[in-house]
Tab-separated table of C-alpha atoms in Angstrom:
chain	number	residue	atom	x	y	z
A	163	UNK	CA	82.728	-44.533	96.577
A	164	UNK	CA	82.189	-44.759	100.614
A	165	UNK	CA	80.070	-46.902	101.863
A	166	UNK	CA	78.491	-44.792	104.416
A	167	UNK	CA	78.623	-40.567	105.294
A	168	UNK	CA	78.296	-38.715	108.787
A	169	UNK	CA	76.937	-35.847	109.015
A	170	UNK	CA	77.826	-33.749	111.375
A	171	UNK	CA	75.619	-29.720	111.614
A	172	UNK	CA	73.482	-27.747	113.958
A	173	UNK	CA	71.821	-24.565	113.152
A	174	UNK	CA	70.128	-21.976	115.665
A	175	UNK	CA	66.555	-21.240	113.971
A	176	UNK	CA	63.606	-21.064	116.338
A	177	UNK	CA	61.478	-24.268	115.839
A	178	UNK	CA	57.460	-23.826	117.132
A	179	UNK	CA	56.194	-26.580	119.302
A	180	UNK	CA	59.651	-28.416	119.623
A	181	UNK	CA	58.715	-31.633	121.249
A	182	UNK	CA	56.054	-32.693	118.050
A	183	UNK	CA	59.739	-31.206	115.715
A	184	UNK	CA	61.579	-33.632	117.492
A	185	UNK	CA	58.250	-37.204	117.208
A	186	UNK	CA	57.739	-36.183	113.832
A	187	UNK	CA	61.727	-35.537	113.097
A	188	UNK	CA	62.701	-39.408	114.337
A	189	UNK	CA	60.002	-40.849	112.092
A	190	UNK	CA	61.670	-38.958	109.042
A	191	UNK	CA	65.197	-40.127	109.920
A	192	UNK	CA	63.678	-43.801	110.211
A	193	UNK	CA	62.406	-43.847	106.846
A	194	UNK	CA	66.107	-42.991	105.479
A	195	UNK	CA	67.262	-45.542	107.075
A	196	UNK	CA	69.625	-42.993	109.060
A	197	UNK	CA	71.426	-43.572	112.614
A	198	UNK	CA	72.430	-41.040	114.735
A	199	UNK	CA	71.761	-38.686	117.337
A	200	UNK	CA	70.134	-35.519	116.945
A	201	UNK	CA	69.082	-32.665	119.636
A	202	UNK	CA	66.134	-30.575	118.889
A	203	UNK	CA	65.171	-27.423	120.830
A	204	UNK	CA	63.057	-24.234	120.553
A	205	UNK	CA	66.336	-22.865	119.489
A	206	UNK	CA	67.335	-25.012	116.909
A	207	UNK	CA	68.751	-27.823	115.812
A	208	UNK	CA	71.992	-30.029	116.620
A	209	UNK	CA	73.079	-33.115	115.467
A	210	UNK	CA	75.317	-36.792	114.021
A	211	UNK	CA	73.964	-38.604	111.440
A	212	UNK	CA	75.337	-41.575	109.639
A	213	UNK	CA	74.083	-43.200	107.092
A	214	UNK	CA	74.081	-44.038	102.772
A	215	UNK	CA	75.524	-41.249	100.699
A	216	UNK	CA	72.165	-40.987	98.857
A	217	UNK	CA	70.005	-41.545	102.559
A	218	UNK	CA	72.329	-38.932	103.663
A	219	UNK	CA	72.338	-36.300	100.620
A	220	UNK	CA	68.343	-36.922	100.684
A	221	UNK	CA	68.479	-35.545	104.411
A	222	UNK	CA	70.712	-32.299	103.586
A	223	UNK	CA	68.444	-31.879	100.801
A	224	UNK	CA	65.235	-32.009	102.992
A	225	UNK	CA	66.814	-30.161	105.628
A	226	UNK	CA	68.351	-26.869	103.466
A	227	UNK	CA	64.802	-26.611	101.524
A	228	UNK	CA	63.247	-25.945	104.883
A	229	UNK	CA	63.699	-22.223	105.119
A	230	UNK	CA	64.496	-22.220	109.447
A	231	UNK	CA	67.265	-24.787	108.067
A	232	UNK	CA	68.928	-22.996	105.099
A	233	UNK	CA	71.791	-21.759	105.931
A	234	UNK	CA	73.034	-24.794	107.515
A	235	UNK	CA	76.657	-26.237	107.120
A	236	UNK	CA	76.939	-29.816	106.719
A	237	UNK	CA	80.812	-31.350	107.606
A	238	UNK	CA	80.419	-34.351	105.417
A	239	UNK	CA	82.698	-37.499	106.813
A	240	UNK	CA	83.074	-40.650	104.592
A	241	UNK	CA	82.890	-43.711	106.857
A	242	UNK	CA	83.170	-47.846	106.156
A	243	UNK	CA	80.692	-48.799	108.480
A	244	UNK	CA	77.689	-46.268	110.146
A	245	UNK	CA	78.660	-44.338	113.105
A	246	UNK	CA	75.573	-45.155	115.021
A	247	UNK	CA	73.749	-48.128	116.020
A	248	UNK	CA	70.728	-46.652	116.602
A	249	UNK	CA	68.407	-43.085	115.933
A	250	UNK	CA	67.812	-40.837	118.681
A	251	UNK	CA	65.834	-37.735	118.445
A	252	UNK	CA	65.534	-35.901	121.574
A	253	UNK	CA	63.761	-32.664	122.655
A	254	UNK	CA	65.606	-30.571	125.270
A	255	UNK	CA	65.814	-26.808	126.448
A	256	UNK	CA	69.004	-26.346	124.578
A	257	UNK	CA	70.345	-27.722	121.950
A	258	UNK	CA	74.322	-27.611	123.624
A	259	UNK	CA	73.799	-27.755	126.989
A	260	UNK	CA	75.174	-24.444	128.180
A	261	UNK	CA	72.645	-23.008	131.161
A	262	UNK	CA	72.235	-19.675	129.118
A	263	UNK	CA	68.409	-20.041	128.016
A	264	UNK	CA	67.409	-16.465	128.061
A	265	UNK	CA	67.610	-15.238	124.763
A	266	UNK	CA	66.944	-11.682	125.865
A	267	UNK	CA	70.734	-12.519	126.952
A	268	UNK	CA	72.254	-14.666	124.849
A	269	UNK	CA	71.015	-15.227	121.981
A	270	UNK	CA	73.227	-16.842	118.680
A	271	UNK	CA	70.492	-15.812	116.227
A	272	UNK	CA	71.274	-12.439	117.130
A	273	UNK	CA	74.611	-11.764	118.352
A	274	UNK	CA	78.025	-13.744	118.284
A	275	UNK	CA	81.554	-13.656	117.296
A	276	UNK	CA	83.145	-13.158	114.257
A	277	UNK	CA	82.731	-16.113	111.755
A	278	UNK	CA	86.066	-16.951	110.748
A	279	UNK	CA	86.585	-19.366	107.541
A	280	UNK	CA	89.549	-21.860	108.216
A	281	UNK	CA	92.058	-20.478	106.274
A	282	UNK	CA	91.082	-16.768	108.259
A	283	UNK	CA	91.464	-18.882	111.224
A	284	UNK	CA	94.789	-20.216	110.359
A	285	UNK	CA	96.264	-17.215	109.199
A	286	UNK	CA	95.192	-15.567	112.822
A	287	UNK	CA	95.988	-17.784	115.420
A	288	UNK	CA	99.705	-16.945	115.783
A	289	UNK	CA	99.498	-13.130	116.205
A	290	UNK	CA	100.880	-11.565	118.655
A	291	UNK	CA	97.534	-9.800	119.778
A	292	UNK	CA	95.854	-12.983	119.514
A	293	UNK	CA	94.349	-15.884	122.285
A	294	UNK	CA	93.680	-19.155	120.846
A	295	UNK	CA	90.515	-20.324	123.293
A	296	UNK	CA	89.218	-24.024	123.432
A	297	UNK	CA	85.901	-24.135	124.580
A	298	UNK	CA	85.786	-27.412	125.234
A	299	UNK	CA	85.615	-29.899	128.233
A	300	UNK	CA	88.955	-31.757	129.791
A	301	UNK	CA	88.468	-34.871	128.139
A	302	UNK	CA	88.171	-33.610	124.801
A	303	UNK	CA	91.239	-31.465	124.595
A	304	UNK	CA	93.651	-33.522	126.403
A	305	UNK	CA	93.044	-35.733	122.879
A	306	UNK	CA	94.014	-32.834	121.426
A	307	UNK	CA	94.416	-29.491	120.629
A	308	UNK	CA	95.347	-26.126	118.776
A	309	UNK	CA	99.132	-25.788	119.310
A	310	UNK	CA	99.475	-23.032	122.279
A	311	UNK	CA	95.499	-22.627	122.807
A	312	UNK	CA	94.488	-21.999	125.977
A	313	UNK	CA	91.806	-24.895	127.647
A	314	UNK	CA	89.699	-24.848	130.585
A	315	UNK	CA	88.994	-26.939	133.322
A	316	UNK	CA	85.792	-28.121	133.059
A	317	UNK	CA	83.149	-31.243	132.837
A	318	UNK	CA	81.564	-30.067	130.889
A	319	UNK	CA	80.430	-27.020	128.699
A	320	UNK	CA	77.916	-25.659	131.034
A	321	UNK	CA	80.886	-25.005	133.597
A	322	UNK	CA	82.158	-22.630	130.754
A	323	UNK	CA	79.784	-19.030	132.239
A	324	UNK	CA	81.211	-19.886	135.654
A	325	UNK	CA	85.583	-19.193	133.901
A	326	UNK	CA	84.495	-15.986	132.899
A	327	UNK	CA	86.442	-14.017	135.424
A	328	UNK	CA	89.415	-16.490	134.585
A	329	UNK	CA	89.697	-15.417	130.970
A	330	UNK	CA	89.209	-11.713	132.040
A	331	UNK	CA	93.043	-11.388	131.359
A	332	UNK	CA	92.756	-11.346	127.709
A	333	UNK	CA	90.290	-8.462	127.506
A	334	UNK	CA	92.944	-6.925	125.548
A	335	UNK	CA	93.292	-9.462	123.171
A	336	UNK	CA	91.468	-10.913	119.770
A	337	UNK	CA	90.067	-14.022	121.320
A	338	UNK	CA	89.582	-16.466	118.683
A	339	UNK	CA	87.355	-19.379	119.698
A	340	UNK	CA	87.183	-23.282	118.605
A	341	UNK	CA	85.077	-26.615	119.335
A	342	UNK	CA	84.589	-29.297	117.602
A	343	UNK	CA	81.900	-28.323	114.918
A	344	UNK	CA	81.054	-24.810	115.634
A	345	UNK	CA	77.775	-24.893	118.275
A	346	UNK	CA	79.312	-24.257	121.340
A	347	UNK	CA	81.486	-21.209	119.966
A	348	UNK	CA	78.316	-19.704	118.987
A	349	UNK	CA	77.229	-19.158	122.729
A	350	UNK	CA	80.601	-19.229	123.881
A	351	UNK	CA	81.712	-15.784	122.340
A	352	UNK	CA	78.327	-14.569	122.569
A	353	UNK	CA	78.673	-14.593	125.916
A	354	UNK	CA	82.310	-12.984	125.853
A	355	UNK	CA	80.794	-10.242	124.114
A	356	UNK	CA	77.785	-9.850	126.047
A	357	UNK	CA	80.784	-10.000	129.165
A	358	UNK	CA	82.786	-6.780	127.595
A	359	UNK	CA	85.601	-8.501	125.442
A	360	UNK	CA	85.414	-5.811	122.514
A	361	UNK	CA	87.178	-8.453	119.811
A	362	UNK	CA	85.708	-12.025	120.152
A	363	UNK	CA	86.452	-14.419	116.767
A	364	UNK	CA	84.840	-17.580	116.628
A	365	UNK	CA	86.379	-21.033	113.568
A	366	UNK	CA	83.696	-21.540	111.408
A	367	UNK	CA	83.066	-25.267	111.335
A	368	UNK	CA	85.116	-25.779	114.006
A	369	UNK	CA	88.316	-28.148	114.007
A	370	UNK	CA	86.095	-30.815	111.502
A	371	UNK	CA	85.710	-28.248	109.286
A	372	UNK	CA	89.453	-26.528	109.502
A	373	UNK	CA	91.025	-30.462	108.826
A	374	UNK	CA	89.077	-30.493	105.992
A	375	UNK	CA	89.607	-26.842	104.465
A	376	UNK	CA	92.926	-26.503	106.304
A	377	UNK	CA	94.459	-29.510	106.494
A	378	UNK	CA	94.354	-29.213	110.039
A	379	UNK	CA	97.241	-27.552	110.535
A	380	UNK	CA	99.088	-26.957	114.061
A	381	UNK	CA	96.374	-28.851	115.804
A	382	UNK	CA	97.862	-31.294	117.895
A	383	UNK	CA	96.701	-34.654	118.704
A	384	UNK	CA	93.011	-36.208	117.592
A	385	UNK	CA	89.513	-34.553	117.816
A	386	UNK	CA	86.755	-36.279	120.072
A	387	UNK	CA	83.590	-36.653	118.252
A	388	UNK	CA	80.235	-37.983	119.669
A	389	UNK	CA	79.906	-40.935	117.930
A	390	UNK	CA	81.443	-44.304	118.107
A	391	UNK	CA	84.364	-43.543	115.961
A	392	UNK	CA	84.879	-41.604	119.631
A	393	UNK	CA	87.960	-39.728	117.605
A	394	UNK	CA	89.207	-38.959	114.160
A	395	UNK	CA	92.028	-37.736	112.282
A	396	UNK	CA	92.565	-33.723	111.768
A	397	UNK	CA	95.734	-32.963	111.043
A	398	UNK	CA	97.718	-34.338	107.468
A	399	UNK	CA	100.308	-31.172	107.472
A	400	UNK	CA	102.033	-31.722	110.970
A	401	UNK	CA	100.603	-34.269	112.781
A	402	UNK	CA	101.960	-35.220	116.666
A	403	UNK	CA	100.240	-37.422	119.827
A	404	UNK	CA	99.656	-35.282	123.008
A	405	UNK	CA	97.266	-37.736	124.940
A	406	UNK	CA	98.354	-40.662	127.542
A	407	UNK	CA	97.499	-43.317	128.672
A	408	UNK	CA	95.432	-42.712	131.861
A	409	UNK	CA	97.074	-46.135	133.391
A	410	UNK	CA	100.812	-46.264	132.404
A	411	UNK	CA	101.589	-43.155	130.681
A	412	UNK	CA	102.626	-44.095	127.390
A	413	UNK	CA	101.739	-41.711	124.830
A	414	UNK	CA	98.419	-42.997	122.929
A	415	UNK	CA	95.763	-41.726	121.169
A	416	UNK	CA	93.517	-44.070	121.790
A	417	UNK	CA	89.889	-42.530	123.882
A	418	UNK	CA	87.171	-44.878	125.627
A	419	UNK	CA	84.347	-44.665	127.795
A	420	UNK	CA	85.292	-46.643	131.117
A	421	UNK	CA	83.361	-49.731	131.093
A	422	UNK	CA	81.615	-49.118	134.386
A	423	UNK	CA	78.508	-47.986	133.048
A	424	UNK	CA	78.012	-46.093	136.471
A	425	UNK	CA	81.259	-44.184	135.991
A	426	UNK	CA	81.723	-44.197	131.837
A	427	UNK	CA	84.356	-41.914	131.921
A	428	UNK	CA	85.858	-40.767	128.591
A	429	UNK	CA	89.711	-41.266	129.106
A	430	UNK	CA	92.644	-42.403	126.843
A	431	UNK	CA	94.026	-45.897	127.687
A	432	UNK	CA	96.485	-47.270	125.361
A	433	UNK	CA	95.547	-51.122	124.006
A	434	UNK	CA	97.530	-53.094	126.292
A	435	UNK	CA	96.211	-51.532	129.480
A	436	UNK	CA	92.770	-51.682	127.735
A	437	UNK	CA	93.161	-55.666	127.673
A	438	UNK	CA	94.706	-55.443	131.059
A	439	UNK	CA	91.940	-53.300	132.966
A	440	UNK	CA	89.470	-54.426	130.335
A	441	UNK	CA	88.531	-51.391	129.514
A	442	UNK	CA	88.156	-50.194	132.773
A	443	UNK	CA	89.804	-46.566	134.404
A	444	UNK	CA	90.397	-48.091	137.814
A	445	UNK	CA	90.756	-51.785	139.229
A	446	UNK	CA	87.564	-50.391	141.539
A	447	UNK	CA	85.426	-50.284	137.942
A	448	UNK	CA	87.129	-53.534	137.081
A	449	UNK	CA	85.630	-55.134	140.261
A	450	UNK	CA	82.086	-53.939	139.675
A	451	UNK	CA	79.371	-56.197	139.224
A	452	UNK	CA	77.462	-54.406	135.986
A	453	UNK	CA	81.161	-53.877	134.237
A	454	UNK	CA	79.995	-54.175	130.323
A	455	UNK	CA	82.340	-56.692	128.361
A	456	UNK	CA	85.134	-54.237	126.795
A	457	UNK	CA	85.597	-55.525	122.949
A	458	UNK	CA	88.729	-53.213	122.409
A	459	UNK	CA	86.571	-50.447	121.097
A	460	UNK	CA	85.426	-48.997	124.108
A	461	UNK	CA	81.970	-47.768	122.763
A	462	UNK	CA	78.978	-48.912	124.053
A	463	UNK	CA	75.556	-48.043	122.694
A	464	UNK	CA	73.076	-46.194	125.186
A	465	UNK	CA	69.502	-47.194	126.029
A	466	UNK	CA	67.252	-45.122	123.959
A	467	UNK	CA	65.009	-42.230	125.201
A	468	UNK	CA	61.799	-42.225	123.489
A	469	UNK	CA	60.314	-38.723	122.890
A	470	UNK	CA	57.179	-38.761	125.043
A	471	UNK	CA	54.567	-36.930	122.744
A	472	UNK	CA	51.500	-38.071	121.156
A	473	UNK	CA	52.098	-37.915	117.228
A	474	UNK	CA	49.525	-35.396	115.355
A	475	UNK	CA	49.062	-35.902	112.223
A	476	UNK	CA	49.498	-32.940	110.017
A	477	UNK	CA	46.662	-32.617	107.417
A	478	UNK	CA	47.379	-33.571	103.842
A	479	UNK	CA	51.098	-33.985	104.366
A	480	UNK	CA	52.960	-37.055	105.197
A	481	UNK	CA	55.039	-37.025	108.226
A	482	UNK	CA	58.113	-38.099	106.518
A	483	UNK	CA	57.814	-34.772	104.589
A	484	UNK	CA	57.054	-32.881	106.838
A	485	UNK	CA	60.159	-30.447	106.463
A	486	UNK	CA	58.752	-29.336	103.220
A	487	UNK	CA	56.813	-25.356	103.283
A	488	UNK	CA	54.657	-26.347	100.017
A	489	UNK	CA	53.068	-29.580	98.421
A	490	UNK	CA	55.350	-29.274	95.186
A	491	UNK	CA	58.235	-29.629	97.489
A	492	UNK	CA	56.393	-32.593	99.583
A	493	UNK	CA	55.707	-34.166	96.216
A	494	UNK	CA	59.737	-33.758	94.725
A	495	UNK	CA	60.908	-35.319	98.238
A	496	UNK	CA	58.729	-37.954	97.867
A	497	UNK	CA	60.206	-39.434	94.426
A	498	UNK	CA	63.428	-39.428	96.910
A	499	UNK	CA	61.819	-41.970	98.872
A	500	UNK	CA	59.845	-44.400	96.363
């Protein structure tokens, strides 16, 4: 049995008064024991969290008898060590930073692409009448990829509204659309849609989900994720390495963050050039004074942002249980925690 899960979900639900969600969320996740980093907006809810099996089957469980949560999907990992040092719990206007708030707009609850199951996925992608998009930033698919998808140049995934006009091209085409869990396809081809394309198609899960269901298939390279495994494994059917090193260009699939904590660039930097540059993407963030000590891993845990709000207590109902709609439910969760 593993040692340790991470959990990896979102799920667009509209949550009232957000910011006490988020206080009252953290103090639940504490008393699992969890680590992690979750995002918690008026929208919904995103997040990573690593922890026990039973600390994290106790969290699905509290989570899926909410009724704003139940139709979440869960992408359970099974991990040696947690993939977290410490639990965040943040409030924030989105919950994948995208810079399309109006949900008279865009809104996932109401409108998105076609859900496609992996296998639906696989079984599409190499049509003739089909685009393969990535709706992800630079440094996440030059780790890797769908074979023949087409990427973006961006930063970041609010840049993606602004390549509209770029992908205008494939009006024409099914436009089938992938990330890394699902969340950023759900405003990605809502906002295709809400742009004209007529036949927008979004992976289910996203590439987690598709290694596990679909043995990851045709995607090429590793898959960033957001915690500080930094990348894992997709593909068991045909797997290749597209990423190099950003120093000497050997092939590696190796991703860091720089150690310059005032650059912290994600980039892939095979192991000898990590020892040589110490982690480091230039010999100018070699040379700087606050340069962290590079341990080979390239990780580096962030300073914790404390949700500012005053905790309210709800009446007759623990905090910890505070995802529960009725005290019968309260009182089942709390035999989880005794």
């Amino acid at each position: 049995m593993a040692k340790y899960n991470t959990l990896l979900y979102y799920c667009y639900s509209t949550i009232e008064n957000g910011e006490q969600f988020a206080a009252d969320h953290l103090n639940f996740c504490k008393e699992l024991g969890l680590t992690g980093r979750i995002i918690v907006a008026d929208e919904g809810l995103n997040g990573t969290v690593s922890g026990t099996p039973e600390a994290c089957q106790a969290y699905m469980d509290a989570v899926l008898a909410d009724e704003r949560f139940a139709k979440t999907d869960f992408k359970v990992d099974e991990v040696d060590e947690p993939s977290f040092v410490k639990m965040h719990v943040r409030y924030k206007s989105e919950i994948v930073h995208s810079g399309l708030r109006d949900p008279n707009i865009i809104d996932p609850k109401q409108r998105t692409g076609i859900h496609l199951e992996p296998k639906e996925f696989m079984e599409m992608k190499d049509r003739d009448d089909v685009v393969v998009l990535d709706v992800r930033s630079n440094y996440e698919h030059s780790l890797g990829k769908f074979k023949n998808a087409v990427t973006l140049d961006i930063e970041n995934f609010r840049d993606f509204p602004a390549m509209i006009n770029e992908l205008a091209k494939y009006k024409d085409k099914k436009i089938l659309t992938y990330c890394t869990g699902g969340i950023k396809c759900e405003k990605a081809s809502a906002l295709l849609l809400h742009e004209g394309f007529k036949n927008v198609y979004q992976l289910h899960g996203g590439i987690i989900k598709y290694g596990k269901e679909a043995g990851g298939k045709d995607f090429e390279g590793k898959c960033y994720v957001f915690d500080n495994r930094l990348s894992v494994d997709v593909n068991s059917v045909n797997p290749v390495v597209i990423s190099t090193c950003r120093n000497c260009g050997k092939t590696t699939p190796k991703m860091i963050n720089c150690a310059n904590p005032e650059c912290n660039e994600h980039f892939t930097q095979c192991d000898e050039c990590g020892e040589a540059m110490e982690g480091c993407c230039s010999d100018a963030c070699k040379a700087h004074p606050r340069k962290r000590v590079y341990d080979g891993t390239g990780y580096y845990v962030k300073v914790p942002q404390p949700v500012n709000v005053t905790k309210k207590a709800r009446p007759n109902l623990p905090n910890k249980y505070f995802l529960y709609k009725s005290r019968a439910a309260a009182k089942t969760a709390a035999l989880l925690f005794l």
